[in-house]
Coordinates of C-alpha atoms in Angstrom, one line a residue:
M160 CA 189.8 112.4 -0.8
L161 CA 193.5 112.8 -1.6
I162 CA 194.2 114.3 1.8
Y163 CA 192.3 111.4 3.4
K164 CA 194.4 108.8 1.5
K165 CA 197.6 110.6 2.5
Y166 CA 196.5 110.6 6.1
Q167 CA 195.7 106.9 5.9
F168 CA 199.2 106.1 4.5
T169 CA 200.8 108.1 7.4
I170 CA 199.0 106.1 10.0
F171 CA 199.7 102.8 8.3
K172 CA 203.4 103.7 8.1
K173 CA 203.5 104.9 11.7
F174 CA 202.1 101.7 13.1
N175 CA 204.0 99.3 10.9
M176 CA 207.7 100.2 11.4
K177 CA 209.9 97.6 9.8
L178 CA 213.5 96.6 10.4
S179 CA 214.5 97.6 7.0
Q180 CA 213.4 101.2 7.7
F181 CA 216.4 101.5 10.1
D182 CA 219.0 100.3 7.6
Y183 CA 221.4 102.9 6.2
T184 CA 224.8 102.7 4.6
L185 CA 227.7 103.3 7.1
N186 CA 231.3 103.6 5.9
P187 CA 233.4 101.5 8.3
D188 CA 235.9 104.4 8.4
Q189 CA 233.2 106.4 10.3
I190 CA 233.2 104.0 13.2
A191 CA 235.4 105.4 15.9
K192 CA 238.3 103.0 16.7
Y193 CA 239.4 105.1 19.7
P194 CA 237.8 107.7 22.0
A195 CA 238.3 111.4 21.7
K196 CA 241.4 112.7 23.6
Y197 CA 239.2 114.3 26.2
R198 CA 235.8 112.8 27.2
D199 CA 233.8 116.0 26.9
E200 CA 235.4 117.2 23.6
S201 CA 233.7 114.9 21.2
K202 CA 231.3 116.5 18.7
M203 CA 227.6 116.8 19.6
L204 CA 224.7 117.1 17.1
I205 CA 221.6 118.7 18.7
L206 CA 218.3 117.7 17.2
H207 CA 215.3 119.8 18.3
K208 CA 212.5 117.3 18.0
K209 CA 209.6 119.7 17.7
T210 CA 211.0 121.7 14.8
G211 CA 213.5 119.2 13.3
D212 CA 216.2 121.9 13.5
I213 CA 219.8 120.8 13.9
E214 CA 222.8 122.4 15.6
H215 CA 226.5 121.4 15.8
K216 CA 228.4 121.8 19.1
M217 CA 231.0 120.2 21.3
F218 CA 229.8 117.9 24.0
K219 CA 231.0 120.2 26.8
D220 CA 228.5 122.8 25.4
I221 CA 225.6 120.7 26.8
L222 CA 225.4 123.2 29.6
E223 CA 223.8 125.6 27.1
F224 CA 220.8 123.3 26.9
C225 CA 220.1 122.8 30.6
S226 CA 219.1 125.1 33.5
E227 CA 219.3 125.1 37.3
D228 CA 217.4 122.2 38.9
D229 CA 217.3 120.2 35.6
L230 CA 218.0 116.6 36.2
F231 CA 220.4 114.2 34.5
I232 CA 219.8 110.5 35.0
F233 CA 223.0 108.4 34.7
N234 CA 223.5 104.6 34.4
N235 CA 226.2 103.8 37.0
T236 CA 226.7 100.2 35.9
K237 CA 230.3 99.1 35.8
V238 CA 231.8 97.0 32.9
F239 CA 233.8 94.0 34.0
P240 CA 236.6 92.3 32.0
A241 CA 234.3 89.8 30.4
R242 CA 236.4 88.4 27.5
L243 CA 238.8 85.5 28.3
Y244 CA 241.1 83.4 26.2
G245 CA 241.7 79.8 27.1
N246 CA 242.6 76.4 25.7
K247 CA 240.7 73.3 25.3
E248 CA 241.9 70.1 27.1
K249 CA 243.9 67.6 25.0
T250 CA 243.8 69.5 21.7
G251 CA 245.0 72.8 23.2
A252 CA 242.8 74.7 20.7
E253 CA 242.4 78.4 21.7
I254 CA 238.9 79.2 22.8
E255 CA 237.4 82.6 23.4
V256 CA 235.0 82.7 26.4
F257 CA 232.7 85.7 26.8
L258 CA 231.3 86.0 30.4
L259 CA 227.7 87.1 30.4
R260 CA 226.5 86.7 34.0
E261 CA 227.1 84.8 37.2
L262 CA 224.4 82.2 37.7
N263 CA 225.4 80.7 41.1
R264 CA 228.0 82.2 43.4
E265 CA 228.6 79.2 45.6
Q266 CA 228.9 76.7 42.7
R267 CA 230.8 79.3 40.5
L268 CA 228.4 78.8 37.6
W269 CA 228.5 81.3 34.7
D270 CA 226.4 81.9 31.6
V271 CA 228.9 82.4 28.8
L272 CA 229.4 82.5 25.0
V273 CA 232.2 80.4 23.4
D274 CA 233.9 80.7 20.1
P275 CA 234.4 78.6 18.1
A276 CA 231.3 76.9 19.6
R277 CA 231.4 73.8 17.4
K278 CA 234.5 72.6 19.3
I279 CA 233.0 72.9 22.8
R280 CA 230.8 70.2 24.2
I281 CA 229.3 69.2 27.5
G282 CA 232.1 67.7 29.7
N283 CA 234.9 69.5 28.0
K284 CA 237.4 71.3 30.3
L285 CA 238.9 74.7 29.5
Y286 CA 242.2 76.0 30.9
F287 CA 243.0 79.7 31.5
G288 CA 246.2 81.5 32.4
E289 CA 249.8 80.9 31.6
N290 CA 250.0 78.1 34.2
D291 CA 246.5 76.9 33.7
N292 CA 245.7 78.3 37.1
L293 CA 242.0 78.5 36.4
V294 CA 239.9 75.6 35.0
A295 CA 236.3 75.4 33.9
E296 CA 234.0 72.6 32.9
V297 CA 231.2 72.8 30.4
I298 CA 228.1 71.5 32.1
D299 CA 225.3 72.7 29.7
N300 CA 224.4 74.2 26.3
T301 CA 222.1 77.2 26.3
T302 CA 222.0 78.6 22.8
S303 CA 224.0 78.0 19.6
R304 CA 227.1 79.7 21.1
G305 CA 225.9 79.7 24.7
R306 CA 227.2 77.4 27.5
T307 CA 227.1 77.1 31.2
L308 CA 230.5 76.8 32.8
R309 CA 231.5 75.6 36.3
F310 CA 234.8 77.1 37.3
L311 CA 236.9 74.9 39.5
F312 CA 238.8 77.0 42.1
D313 CA 239.9 76.5 45.6
G314 CA 239.6 79.7 47.5
T315 CA 237.1 82.4 48.6
H316 CA 234.6 84.0 46.2
E317 CA 236.6 87.2 46.3
E318 CA 239.8 85.4 45.4
F319 CA 238.0 83.6 42.6
K320 CA 236.6 86.8 41.1
A321 CA 240.0 88.5 41.4
T322 CA 241.6 85.6 39.5
L323 CA 238.9 85.5 36.9
F324 CA 238.9 89.2 36.2
K325 CA 242.7 89.4 36.1
L326 CA 242.7 86.9 33.3
G327 CA 239.9 88.8 31.4
E328 CA 240.1 91.9 29.2
M329 CA 237.6 94.7 28.6
P330 CA 234.9 93.5 26.2
I331 CA 235.0 96.3 23.6
P332 CA 232.9 95.3 20.6
K333 CA 235.0 93.7 17.8
W334 CA 233.6 96.1 15.3
I335 CA 235.6 98.7 17.1
R336 CA 238.9 96.7 17.4
P337 CA 239.6 93.0 17.5
K338 CA 241.3 93.2 20.9
A339 CA 241.2 95.5 23.8
E340 CA 244.2 97.8 24.6
T341 CA 245.4 99.3 27.9
L342 CA 243.5 102.6 27.3
D343 CA 240.2 100.7 27.2
N344 CA 240.5 99.8 30.9
E345 CA 239.8 103.5 31.7
R346 CA 237.9 104.8 28.6
Y347 CA 235.5 101.9 28.2
Q348 CA 234.1 102.9 31.6
T349 CA 232.1 105.9 32.7
I350 CA 233.7 108.0 35.5
F351 CA 230.6 107.3 37.7
A352 CA 230.7 103.5 37.2
E353 CA 229.9 101.9 40.5
H354 CA 228.0 98.6 40.4
E355 CA 229.8 95.8 38.5
G356 CA 227.7 93.7 36.1
A357 CA 227.8 95.1 32.6
V358 CA 229.5 93.5 29.5
A359 CA 229.0 96.7 27.5
A360 CA 229.6 100.3 28.4
P361 CA 226.7 102.8 28.4
A362 CA 228.1 104.9 25.6
A363 CA 226.3 108.2 26.2
G364 CA 227.8 108.3 29.7
L365 CA 231.4 108.1 28.4
H366 CA 231.3 111.7 27.3
F367 CA 231.0 113.1 30.9
S368 CA 234.3 114.3 32.5
R369 CA 234.9 115.2 36.1
E370 CA 235.4 118.8 34.9
L371 CA 232.0 118.8 33.1
L372 CA 230.2 117.3 36.1
K373 CA 231.7 120.0 38.3
R374 CA 230.5 122.7 35.9
M375 CA 227.1 121.2 36.0
E376 CA 227.1 121.2 39.8
I377 CA 228.1 124.9 39.9
K378 CA 225.2 125.7 37.6
G379 CA 222.8 123.9 39.9
V380 CA 222.1 121.0 37.6
R381 CA 221.1 117.9 39.5
T382 CA 222.1 114.3 38.9
T383 CA 220.9 110.9 40.0
N384 CA 221.8 107.3 39.1
I385 CA 220.0 104.2 38.1
T386 CA 221.6 100.8 37.3
L387 CA 221.0 98.8 34.2
H388 CA 223.6 96.0 33.6
M389 CA 223.9 95.9 29.8
G390 CA 224.2 92.5 28.3
L391 CA 225.0 91.4 24.8
G392 CA 221.2 91.3 24.0
H393 CA 221.5 95.1 23.6
F394 CA 223.6 94.5 20.5
R395 CA 222.0 91.3 19.3
T396 CA 221.0 91.3 15.7
V397 CA 217.3 91.9 15.0
D398 CA 216.3 89.2 12.6
V399 CA 212.6 89.9 12.1
E400 CA 211.2 92.5 9.7
D401 CA 208.2 93.1 11.9
L402 CA 209.6 94.8 15.0
S403 CA 206.7 93.9 17.2
K404 CA 208.0 90.3 17.0
H405 CA 211.5 91.0 18.3
K406 CA 212.2 89.8 21.8
M407 CA 214.9 91.7 23.8
D408 CA 217.1 89.7 26.2
S409 CA 216.4 90.5 29.9
E410 CA 218.8 92.9 31.7
Q411 CA 218.9 93.6 35.4
V412 CA 217.6 97.0 36.6
I413 CA 217.9 98.7 39.9
I414 CA 216.2 102.0 40.7
T415 CA 216.6 103.0 44.4
E416 CA 213.9 104.9 46.4
S417 CA 216.2 108.0 46.5
S418 CA 216.6 108.0 42.7
A419 CA 212.9 107.5 42.1
D420 CA 212.2 110.4 44.5
A421 CA 214.7 112.7 42.7
I422 CA 213.1 111.9 39.3
N423 CA 209.5 112.4 40.6
M424 CA 210.4 115.7 42.3
A425 CA 212.0 117.0 39.0
K426 CA 208.8 116.0 37.2
E427 CA 206.6 117.8 39.7
R428 CA 208.6 121.1 39.6
G429 CA 208.7 121.1 35.8
S430 CA 212.4 120.7 35.4
K431 CA 213.8 119.1 32.3
I432 CA 214.9 115.5 32.7
F433 CA 217.8 114.3 30.6
S434 CA 218.1 110.5 30.0
V435 CA 221.8 109.8 29.6
G436 CA 221.5 106.9 27.1
V437 CA 218.9 104.5 25.9
T438 CA 219.7 102.2 28.7
V439 CA 218.4 104.8 31.2
M440 CA 215.4 105.3 29.0
R441 CA 214.6 101.6 29.1
A442 CA 215.0 101.5 32.8
I443 CA 212.8 104.4 33.7
E444 CA 210.1 103.4 31.1
T445 CA 210.1 99.9 32.7
S446 CA 209.3 101.4 36.1
V447 CA 206.8 104.1 35.3
T448 CA 203.3 104.2 36.8
T449 CA 200.1 105.1 35.1
R450 CA 200.4 108.5 36.8
N451 CA 203.8 109.1 35.1
Q452 CA 205.8 108.6 38.2
I453 CA 208.8 106.4 38.8
K454 CA 208.6 103.7 41.5
P455 CA 211.6 101.9 43.0
F456 CA 212.5 98.8 41.1
N457 CA 214.9 95.9 41.5
G458 CA 214.3 93.2 38.8
W459 CA 214.7 92.5 35.1
T460 CA 213.5 94.2 32.0
N461 CA 213.1 93.0 28.4
K462 CA 211.4 96.3 27.3
F463 CA 211.9 97.1 23.6
I464 CA 211.2 100.7 22.7
F465 CA 210.6 101.4 19.0
P466 CA 208.3 103.8 17.1
P467 CA 205.6 104.6 17.8
Y468 CA 206.0 105.0 21.6
S469 CA 204.7 107.5 24.1
F470 CA 207.4 108.5 26.6
S471 CA 206.5 109.3 30.2
I472 CA 209.5 110.8 32.0
A473 CA 212.4 112.2 29.9
D474 CA 212.4 115.5 28.1
A475 CA 215.8 115.0 26.5
L476 CA 217.9 112.0 25.3
I477 CA 221.6 111.8 24.9
S478 CA 222.8 109.0 22.7
N479 CA 225.7 108.1 20.5
F480 CA 225.3 107.5 16.7
Q481 CA 224.3 103.8 16.6
L482 CA 224.9 101.2 14.0
P483 CA 222.3 100.4 11.3
M484 CA 219.3 98.4 12.4
S485 CA 220.3 98.5 16.0
T486 CA 217.7 98.6 18.8
M487 CA 219.4 101.7 20.2
L488 CA 218.8 103.5 16.9
M489 CA 215.1 102.4 17.1
T490 CA 214.7 103.9 20.6
A491 CA 216.3 107.2 19.6
A492 CA 213.9 107.3 16.6
A493 CA 210.9 106.6 18.8
F494 CA 212.0 109.6 21.0
G495 CA 213.0 112.1 18.4
G496 CA 210.7 111.1 15.6
Y497 CA 211.7 108.6 12.8
E498 CA 212.1 111.2 10.0
N499 CA 214.0 113.6 12.3
V500 CA 216.4 111.1 13.6
M501 CA 217.2 109.4 10.3
R502 CA 217.8 112.9 8.8
A503 CA 220.1 113.8 11.7
Y504 CA 222.0 110.6 11.0
S505 CA 222.4 111.5 7.4
T506 CA 223.6 114.9 8.4
A507 CA 226.1 113.5 10.8
Q508 CA 227.6 111.3 8.1
K509 CA 228.0 114.2 5.8
E510 CA 229.5 116.3 8.5
G511 CA 232.1 113.7 9.5
Y512 CA 230.7 112.7 12.9
R513 CA 232.2 109.5 14.4
F514 CA 229.8 106.6 15.0
G515 CA 229.6 103.8 17.6
T516 CA 230.5 103.5 21.3
Y517 CA 233.6 105.7 21.1
G518 CA 232.0 108.1 18.7
D519 CA 230.3 111.4 18.9
A520 CA 227.0 112.3 20.6
L521 CA 223.5 113.1 19.6
L522 CA 221.3 115.2 21.9
I523 CA 217.6 115.1 21.2
I524 CA 215.8 117.8 23.0

């Protein structure tokens, strides 16, 4: 009878994961303010999910955990300089504008966040640049801080984008540093970034250097790319205790036919498949069939992966150490097992691992 009761409790806990179960105390000093000197020389904690065993390595040692014909799936999204500083007409008050996505190319409409939002109303004009060479008009409210802007610019779309991005800065999270610095132009971007559209970097991919990719190639390890343009929704605060009630913001996903074929062939030959980041995991789990195959996809996903979850494609997950109660932590816990992952996080804190986007890596295998 006691065994039965214990079993009942385990099932109850498994199917009722709560937000508070992903809270932990993180010393702000453990959040990395700057990246490691070399991309592949951050620390890496290896969590063996079947046994719960933990190892400590450098990231460049990841080759020890893969074999010839294994497949790494990268997210080749490219971060654009999404944070602008401008001034409000008449008052001259400084306004921060965070570009989220382009809504209409011809009309130059953008979905943005503004701060301080209370000062920005429909009809207001905002001026950017030393000579006010770019002007935007607020034409709609979307959320509490959200606005739709129409940029007023005479010139081609390419000239407009060049002007807009020249005025912007890399959108590093403010819990890293209040403002971006010159080094962020290179380091808040993966070396395989190709398709522009993200306002946040896929952190797991930041650890890969050209030298490491070359060593992987020599070993016969294969790679392929998907695209998931990360939006701020990835970092939005979860404000419901019952995780089944949380709604993720939609993000654009592109999986080409060649990438789908590469993933399916790796699955068929029994090779290990490494998901480089939770963004990759969201993308491939969005486009999986009932036969555990990937199909080409070009659309949007609001998939939220949290425990319990049955994964279909990846055998290993590379992630950074995420902030408390973040959706990325929940996805990692779903893959590696809640108790395993939370224990790994506790170990990482005791061992001085660095947390956050510029921090150290966790390999769950």
